[in-house]
Coordinates of C-alpha atoms in Angstrom, one line a residue:
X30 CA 37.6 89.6 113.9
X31 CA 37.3 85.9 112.7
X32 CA 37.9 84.3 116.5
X33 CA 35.8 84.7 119.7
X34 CA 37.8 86.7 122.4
X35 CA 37.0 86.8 126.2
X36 CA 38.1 87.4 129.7
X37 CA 38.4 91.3 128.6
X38 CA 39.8 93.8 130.8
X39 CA 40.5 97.1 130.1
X40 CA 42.0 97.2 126.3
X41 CA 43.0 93.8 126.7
X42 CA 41.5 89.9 126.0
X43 CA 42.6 86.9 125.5
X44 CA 42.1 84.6 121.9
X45 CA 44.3 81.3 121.5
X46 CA 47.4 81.9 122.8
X47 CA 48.8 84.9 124.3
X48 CA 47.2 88.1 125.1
X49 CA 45.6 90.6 122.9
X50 CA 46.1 94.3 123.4
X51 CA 43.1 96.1 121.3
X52 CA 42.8 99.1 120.0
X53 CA 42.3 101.8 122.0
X54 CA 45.5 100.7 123.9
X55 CA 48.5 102.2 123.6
X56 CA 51.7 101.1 122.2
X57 CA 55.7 102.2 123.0
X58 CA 58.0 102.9 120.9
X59 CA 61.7 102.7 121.7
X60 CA 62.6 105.1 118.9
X61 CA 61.6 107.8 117.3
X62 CA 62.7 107.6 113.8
X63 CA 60.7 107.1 110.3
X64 CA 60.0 103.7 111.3
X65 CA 58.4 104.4 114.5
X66 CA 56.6 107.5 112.9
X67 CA 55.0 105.5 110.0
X68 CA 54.1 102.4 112.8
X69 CA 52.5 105.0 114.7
X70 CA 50.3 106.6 111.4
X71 CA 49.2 103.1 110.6
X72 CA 48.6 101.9 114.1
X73 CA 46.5 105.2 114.4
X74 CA 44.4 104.2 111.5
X75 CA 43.4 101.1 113.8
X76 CA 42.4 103.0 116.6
X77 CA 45.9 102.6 118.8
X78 CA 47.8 105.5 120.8
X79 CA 51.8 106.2 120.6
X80 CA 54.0 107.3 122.8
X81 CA 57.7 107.2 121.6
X82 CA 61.7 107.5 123.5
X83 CA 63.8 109.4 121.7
X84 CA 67.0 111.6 122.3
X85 CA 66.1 113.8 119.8
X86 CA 63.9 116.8 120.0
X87 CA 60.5 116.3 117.5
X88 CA 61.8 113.4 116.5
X89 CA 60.0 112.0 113.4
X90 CA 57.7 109.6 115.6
X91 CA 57.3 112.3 117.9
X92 CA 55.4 114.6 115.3
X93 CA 52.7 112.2 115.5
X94 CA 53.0 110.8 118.5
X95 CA 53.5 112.2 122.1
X96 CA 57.6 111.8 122.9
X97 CA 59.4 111.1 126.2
X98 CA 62.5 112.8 125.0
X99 CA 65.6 111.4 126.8
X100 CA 68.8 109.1 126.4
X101 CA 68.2 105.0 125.0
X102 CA 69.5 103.9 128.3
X103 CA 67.9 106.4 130.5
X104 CA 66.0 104.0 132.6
X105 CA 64.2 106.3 134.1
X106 CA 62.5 107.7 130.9
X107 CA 62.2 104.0 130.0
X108 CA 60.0 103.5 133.1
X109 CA 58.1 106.5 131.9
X110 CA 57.7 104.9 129.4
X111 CA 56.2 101.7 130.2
X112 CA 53.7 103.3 132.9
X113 CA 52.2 105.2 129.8
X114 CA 52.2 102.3 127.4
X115 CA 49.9 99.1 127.3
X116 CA 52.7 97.1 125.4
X117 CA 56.1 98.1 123.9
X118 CA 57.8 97.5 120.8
X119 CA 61.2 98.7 119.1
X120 CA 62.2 100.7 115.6
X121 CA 65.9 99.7 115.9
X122 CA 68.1 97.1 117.1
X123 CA 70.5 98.6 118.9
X124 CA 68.3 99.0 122.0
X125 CA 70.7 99.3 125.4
X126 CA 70.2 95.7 127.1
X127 CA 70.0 96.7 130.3
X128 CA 66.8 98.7 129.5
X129 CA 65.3 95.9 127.4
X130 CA 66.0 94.1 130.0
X131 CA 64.2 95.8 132.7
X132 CA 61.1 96.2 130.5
X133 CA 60.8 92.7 129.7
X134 CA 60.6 92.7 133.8
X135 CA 58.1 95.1 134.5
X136 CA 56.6 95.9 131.1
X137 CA 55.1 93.9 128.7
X138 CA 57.7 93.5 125.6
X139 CA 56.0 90.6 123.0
X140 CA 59.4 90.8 120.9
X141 CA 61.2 89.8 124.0
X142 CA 65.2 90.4 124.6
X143 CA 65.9 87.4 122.8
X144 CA 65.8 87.8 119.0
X145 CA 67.1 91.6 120.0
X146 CA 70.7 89.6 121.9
X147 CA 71.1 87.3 118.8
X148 CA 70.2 90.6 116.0
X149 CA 72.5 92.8 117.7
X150 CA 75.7 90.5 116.9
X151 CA 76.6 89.1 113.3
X152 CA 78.0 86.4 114.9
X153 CA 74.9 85.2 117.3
X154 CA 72.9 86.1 114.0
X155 CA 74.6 83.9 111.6
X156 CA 74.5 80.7 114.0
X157 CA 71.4 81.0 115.1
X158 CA 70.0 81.4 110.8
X159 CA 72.4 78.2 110.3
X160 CA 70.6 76.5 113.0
X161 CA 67.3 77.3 111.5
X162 CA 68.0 75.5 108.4
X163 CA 69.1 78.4 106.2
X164 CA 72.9 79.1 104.4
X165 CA 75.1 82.7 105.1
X166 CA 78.4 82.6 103.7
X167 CA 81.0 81.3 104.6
X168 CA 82.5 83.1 107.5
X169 CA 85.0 83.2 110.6
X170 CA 86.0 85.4 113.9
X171 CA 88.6 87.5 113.9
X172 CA 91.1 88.1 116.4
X173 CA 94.1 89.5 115.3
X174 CA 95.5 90.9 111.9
X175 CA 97.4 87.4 111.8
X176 CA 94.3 85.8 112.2
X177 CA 92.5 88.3 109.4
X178 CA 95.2 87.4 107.2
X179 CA 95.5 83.6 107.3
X180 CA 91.3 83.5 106.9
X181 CA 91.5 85.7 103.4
X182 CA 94.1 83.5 102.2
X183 CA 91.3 80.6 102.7
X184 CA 88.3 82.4 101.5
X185 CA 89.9 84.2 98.5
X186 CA 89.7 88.0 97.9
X187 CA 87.5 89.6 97.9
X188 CA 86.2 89.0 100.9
X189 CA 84.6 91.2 103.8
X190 CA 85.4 92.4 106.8
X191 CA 82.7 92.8 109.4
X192 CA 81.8 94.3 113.0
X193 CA 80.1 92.0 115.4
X194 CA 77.5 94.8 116.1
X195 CA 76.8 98.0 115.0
X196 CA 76.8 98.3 111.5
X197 CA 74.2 99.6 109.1
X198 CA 74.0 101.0 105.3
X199 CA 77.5 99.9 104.9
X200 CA 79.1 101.0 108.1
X201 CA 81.4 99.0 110.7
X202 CA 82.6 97.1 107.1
X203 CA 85.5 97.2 104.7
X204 CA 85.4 95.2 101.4
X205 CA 89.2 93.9 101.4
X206 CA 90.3 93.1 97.8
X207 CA 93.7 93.2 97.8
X208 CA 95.9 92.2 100.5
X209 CA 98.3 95.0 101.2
X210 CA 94.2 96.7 102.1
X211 CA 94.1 94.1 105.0
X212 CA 96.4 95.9 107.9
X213 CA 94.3 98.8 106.5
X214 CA 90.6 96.9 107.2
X215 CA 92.1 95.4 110.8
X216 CA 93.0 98.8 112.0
X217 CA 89.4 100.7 111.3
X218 CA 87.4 98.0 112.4
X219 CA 89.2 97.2 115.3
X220 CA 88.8 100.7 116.7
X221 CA 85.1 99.7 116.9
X222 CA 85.9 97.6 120.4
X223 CA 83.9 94.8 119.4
X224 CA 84.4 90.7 117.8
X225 CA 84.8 91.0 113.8
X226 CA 84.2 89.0 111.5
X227 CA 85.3 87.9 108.0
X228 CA 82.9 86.6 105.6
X229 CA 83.9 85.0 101.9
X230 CA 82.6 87.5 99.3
X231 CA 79.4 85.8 97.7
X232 CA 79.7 86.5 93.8
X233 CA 75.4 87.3 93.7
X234 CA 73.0 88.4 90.6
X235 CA 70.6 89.9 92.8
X236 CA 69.7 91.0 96.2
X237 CA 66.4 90.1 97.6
X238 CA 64.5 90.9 100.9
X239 CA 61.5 88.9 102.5
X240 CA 59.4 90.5 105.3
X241 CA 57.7 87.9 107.5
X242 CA 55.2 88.4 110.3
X243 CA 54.2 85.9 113.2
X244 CA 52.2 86.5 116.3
X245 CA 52.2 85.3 119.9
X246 CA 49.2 82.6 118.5
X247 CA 51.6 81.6 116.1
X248 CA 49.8 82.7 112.9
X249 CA 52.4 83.8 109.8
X250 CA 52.1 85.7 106.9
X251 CA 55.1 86.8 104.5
X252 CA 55.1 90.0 101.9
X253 CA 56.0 89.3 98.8
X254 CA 59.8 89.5 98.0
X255 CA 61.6 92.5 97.2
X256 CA 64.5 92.8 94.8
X257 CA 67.3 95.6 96.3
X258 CA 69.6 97.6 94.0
X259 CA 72.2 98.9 96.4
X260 CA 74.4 102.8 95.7
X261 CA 77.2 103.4 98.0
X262 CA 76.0 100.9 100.4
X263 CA 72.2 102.4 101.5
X264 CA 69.1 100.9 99.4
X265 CA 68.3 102.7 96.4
X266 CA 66.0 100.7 94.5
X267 CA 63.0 97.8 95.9
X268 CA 61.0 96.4 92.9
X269 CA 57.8 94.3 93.2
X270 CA 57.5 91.8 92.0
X271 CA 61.1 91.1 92.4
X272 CA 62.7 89.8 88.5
X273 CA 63.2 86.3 89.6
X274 CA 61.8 82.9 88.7
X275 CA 58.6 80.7 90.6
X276 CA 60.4 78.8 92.0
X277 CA 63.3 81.5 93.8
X278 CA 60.2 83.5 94.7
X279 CA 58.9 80.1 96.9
X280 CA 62.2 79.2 98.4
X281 CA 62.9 83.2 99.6
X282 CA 59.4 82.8 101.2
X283 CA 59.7 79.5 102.9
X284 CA 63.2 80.5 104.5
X285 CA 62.0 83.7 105.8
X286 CA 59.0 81.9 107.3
X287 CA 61.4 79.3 108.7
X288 CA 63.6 81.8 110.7
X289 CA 60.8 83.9 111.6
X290 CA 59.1 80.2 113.3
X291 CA 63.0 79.0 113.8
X292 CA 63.8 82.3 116.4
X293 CA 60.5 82.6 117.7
X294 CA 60.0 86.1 116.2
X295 CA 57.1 88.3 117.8
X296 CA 56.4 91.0 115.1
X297 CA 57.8 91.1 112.1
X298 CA 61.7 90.2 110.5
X299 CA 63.2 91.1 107.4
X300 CA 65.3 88.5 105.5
X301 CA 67.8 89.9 103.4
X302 CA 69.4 87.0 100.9
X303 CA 71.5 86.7 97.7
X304 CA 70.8 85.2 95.0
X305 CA 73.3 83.6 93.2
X306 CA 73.8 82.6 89.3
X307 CA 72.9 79.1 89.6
X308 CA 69.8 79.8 91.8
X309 CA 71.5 79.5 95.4
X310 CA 70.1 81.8 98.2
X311 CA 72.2 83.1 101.0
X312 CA 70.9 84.7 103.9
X313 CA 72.7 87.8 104.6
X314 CA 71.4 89.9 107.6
X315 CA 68.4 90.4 109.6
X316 CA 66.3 92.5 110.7
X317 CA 63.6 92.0 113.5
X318 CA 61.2 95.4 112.5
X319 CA 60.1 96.7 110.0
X320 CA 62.7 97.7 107.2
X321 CA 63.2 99.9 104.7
X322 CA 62.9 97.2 102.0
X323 CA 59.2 96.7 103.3
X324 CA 58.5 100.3 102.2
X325 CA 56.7 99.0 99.5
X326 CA 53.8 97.6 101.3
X327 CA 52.7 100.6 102.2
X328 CA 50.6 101.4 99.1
X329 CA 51.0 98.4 97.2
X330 CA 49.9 95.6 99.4
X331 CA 46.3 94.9 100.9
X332 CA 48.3 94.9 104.4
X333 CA 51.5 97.3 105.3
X334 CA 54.3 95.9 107.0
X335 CA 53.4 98.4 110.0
X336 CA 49.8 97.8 110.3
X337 CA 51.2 94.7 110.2
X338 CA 53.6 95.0 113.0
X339 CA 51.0 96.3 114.9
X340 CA 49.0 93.6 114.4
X341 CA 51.4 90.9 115.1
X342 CA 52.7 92.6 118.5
X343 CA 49.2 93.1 119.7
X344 CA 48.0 89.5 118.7
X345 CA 45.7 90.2 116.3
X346 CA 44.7 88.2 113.2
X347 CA 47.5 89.0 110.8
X348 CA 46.1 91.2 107.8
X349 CA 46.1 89.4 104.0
X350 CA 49.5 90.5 102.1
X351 CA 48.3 90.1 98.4
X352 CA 50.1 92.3 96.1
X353 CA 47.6 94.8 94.4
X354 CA 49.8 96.4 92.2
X355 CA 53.6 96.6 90.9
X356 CA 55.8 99.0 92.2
X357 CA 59.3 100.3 92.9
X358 CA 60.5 101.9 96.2
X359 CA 63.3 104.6 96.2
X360 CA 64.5 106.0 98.7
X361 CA 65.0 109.9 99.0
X362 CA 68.3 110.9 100.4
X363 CA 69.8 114.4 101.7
X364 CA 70.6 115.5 98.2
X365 CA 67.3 114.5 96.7
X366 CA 64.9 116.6 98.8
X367 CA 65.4 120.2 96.9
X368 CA 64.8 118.6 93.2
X369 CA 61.3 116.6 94.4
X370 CA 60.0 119.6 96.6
X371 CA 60.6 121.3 93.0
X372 CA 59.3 118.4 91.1
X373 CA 56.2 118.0 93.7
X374 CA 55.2 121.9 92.7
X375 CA 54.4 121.4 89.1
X376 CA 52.2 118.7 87.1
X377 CA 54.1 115.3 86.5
X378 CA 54.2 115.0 82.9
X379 CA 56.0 111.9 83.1
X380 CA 53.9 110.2 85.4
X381 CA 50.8 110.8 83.0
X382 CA 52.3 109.5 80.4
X383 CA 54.0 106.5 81.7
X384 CA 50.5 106.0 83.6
X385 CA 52.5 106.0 86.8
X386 CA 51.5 107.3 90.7
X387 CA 54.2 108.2 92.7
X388 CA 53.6 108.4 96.4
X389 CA 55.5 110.4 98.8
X390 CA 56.3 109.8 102.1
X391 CA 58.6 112.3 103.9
X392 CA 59.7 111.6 106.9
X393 CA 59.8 115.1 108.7
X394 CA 63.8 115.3 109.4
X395 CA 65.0 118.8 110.3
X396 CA 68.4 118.7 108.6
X397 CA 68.9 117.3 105.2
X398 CA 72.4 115.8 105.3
X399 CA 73.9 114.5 102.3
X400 CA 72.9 110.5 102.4
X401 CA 70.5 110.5 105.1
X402 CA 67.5 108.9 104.2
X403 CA 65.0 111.6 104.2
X404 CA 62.1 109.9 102.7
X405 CA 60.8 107.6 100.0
X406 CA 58.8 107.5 97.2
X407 CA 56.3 104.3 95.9
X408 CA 56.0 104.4 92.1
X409 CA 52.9 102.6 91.5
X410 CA 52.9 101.1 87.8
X411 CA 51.6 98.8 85.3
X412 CA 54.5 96.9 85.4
X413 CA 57.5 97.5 87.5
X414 CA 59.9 99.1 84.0
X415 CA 57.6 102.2 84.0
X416 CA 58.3 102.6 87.2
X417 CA 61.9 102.3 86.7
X418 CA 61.8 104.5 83.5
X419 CA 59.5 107.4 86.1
X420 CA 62.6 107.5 88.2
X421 CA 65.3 107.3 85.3
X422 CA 63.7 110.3 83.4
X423 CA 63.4 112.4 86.6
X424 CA 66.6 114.5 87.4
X425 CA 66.3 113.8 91.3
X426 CA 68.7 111.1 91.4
X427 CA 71.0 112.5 89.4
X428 CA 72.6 114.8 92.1

């Protein structure tokens, strides 16, 4: 460590601003998923303990970590929780506010309930991005079908229909393209019991991600940006270095470092934007944790986006986030797992000869439904198309 750090008690010290939790301390998870599992192997690596709250039975995180296995808003297993853990962080959004709420009382939460009450609603989410200096589309609440009707007749069709919270790889949306579809869209959506939200349809050529990190000291780092190829609404494809110009690459960087400073982010946030043809970029959603566009790091940059996580929520220098190599991430889905546990058994051919490393990360999920994201692979390359060619001449996402 670069900094002097005193007044230590326990696992704990203090170095500029805001406490450090050190290793040997251990952290909470609310949520067991992959996310929390593969925080909790890279935490590990620096020396931290896990514990993990999750409804399900040997949950992903709780294969490698020890599990309070209960309800999300089962305050009492959240109090478990915080007596076992030395600081507390979160894999998803959709965290029940009363317990964040009580933690951030008698816990210690870095994130804070904050950035989770503005993430948690599209609406909150897209003001508070306007507000720190970056563009979303065009968009509008919805109240009524009168009201959904009169704003596609201003923003054109398509357009998109949205749930205030919720929503993820596609759900709590409907794509409304024609207008006898909009009594249709009102009538799903609506069911959900929340605001909507319509948004004009941004014409994009590509979809990027940035990953920022900030600490309680107010040190920032960013990953370099991701370019996202999208099937049936759930990440396919992340390729690094993303195919877009200098000066795209800068501007993606410095807006996800401005909402990261601009919401007061603990941890890290991913920035998902769109690019369009004449070199505009919209911020889309966010996302304050890491994200599965961020799987990339994981191999292919000096620093992971979870050790960096870790990092950031336990205040300590932020690690360097140099890329070392080019890569594409894909994500392995329900249908995938048979053909790469069949692939995995015999010697990759194709790899050798494209001079390619793919890395596999499984995430330990009992029940391989058809679209669940079971895992994901790193192609490590010499240049991102042999990646892309690895994963074209393989028959594992052709089911």
């Amino acid at each position: 460590m670069n900094e002097t750090v005193s007044g230590v008690a326990g696992a704990e010290a203090t170095a500029g601003e805001g406490r450090v939790i050190l290793p040997g301390s251990t952290v909470g998870i609310l949520g067991g998923g992959q996310l929390g599992r593969m925080l909790a192997l890279a935490g590990s690596a620096l020396g931290y303990r896990f514990v993990t709250l999750d409804p399900t039975p040997d949950a992903p995180c709780g294969q490698v970590a020890r599990q309070i296995t209960a309800a999300y808003d089962d305050r009492e297993a959240a109090r478990e929780l915080a007596g076992q853990a030395d600081v507390i962080t979160y894999e998803f959004e959709n965290v029940d506010a009363g317990v964040a709420d009580m933690l951030m009382r008698e816990s210690y939460v870095p994130q804070g309930s904050r950035l989770l009450y503005t993430t948690q609603h599209r609406l909150r989410e897209k003001r508070a991005v306007e507000a720190a200096g970056a563009r979303v589309a065009p968009y509008t609440e919805i109240g009524s079908e009168r009201e959904l009707r009169e704003a596609a007749a201003r923003f054109g069709l398509p357009c998109v229909l949205k749930t205030a919270t919720g929503g993820y790889d596609g759900k709590g949306q409907f794509v409304i393209r024609s207008e006898e579809e909009i009594p249709e869209a009102y009538r799903l959506l609506s069911r959900a019991g929340t605001e909507l939200v319509l948004e004009q349809f941004i014409r994009f050529e590509k979809e990027l991600s940035v990953i920022a990190a900030r600490s309680p000291r107010g040190e920032t780092s960013v990953f370099p940006p991701a370019e996202n190829i999208h099937v049936d609404n759930i990440l396919h494809l992340s390729i690094v270095p993303a195919r877009i110009g200098g000066d795209v690459r800068r501007e993606a960087e410095r807006l996800a470092l401005r909402i990261a400073e601009g919401l007061g982010v603990i941890g890290l946030i991913a920035v998902e934007m769109f690019l369009t043809a004449d070199g505009e970029l919209f911020v889309n959603e966010l996302a304050p944790r890491p994200h599965n566009s961020g799987h990339y790091t994981m191999e292919a940059c000096r620093t992971s986006q979870f050790e960096q996580h870790v990092r950031a929520i336990c205040n300590l220098p932020l690690g360097d986030t140099s890329l070392l190599t080019p890569v594409v991430m894909v994500n392995v889905l329900g249908e995938h797992v048979e053909p790469l546990l069949a692939r995995m058994a015999r010697p990759d051919e194709t790899a050798a000869k494209l001079g390619v490393a793919p890395k596999v990360h499984l995430y330990g999920k009992r029940e391989a439904k058809s679209k669940r994201k079971m895992g994901h692979i790193n192609v490590l390359a010499p240049d991102v198309d042999a990646a892309l060619k690895w994963i074209a001449e393989t028959t594992i996402w052709k089911v």
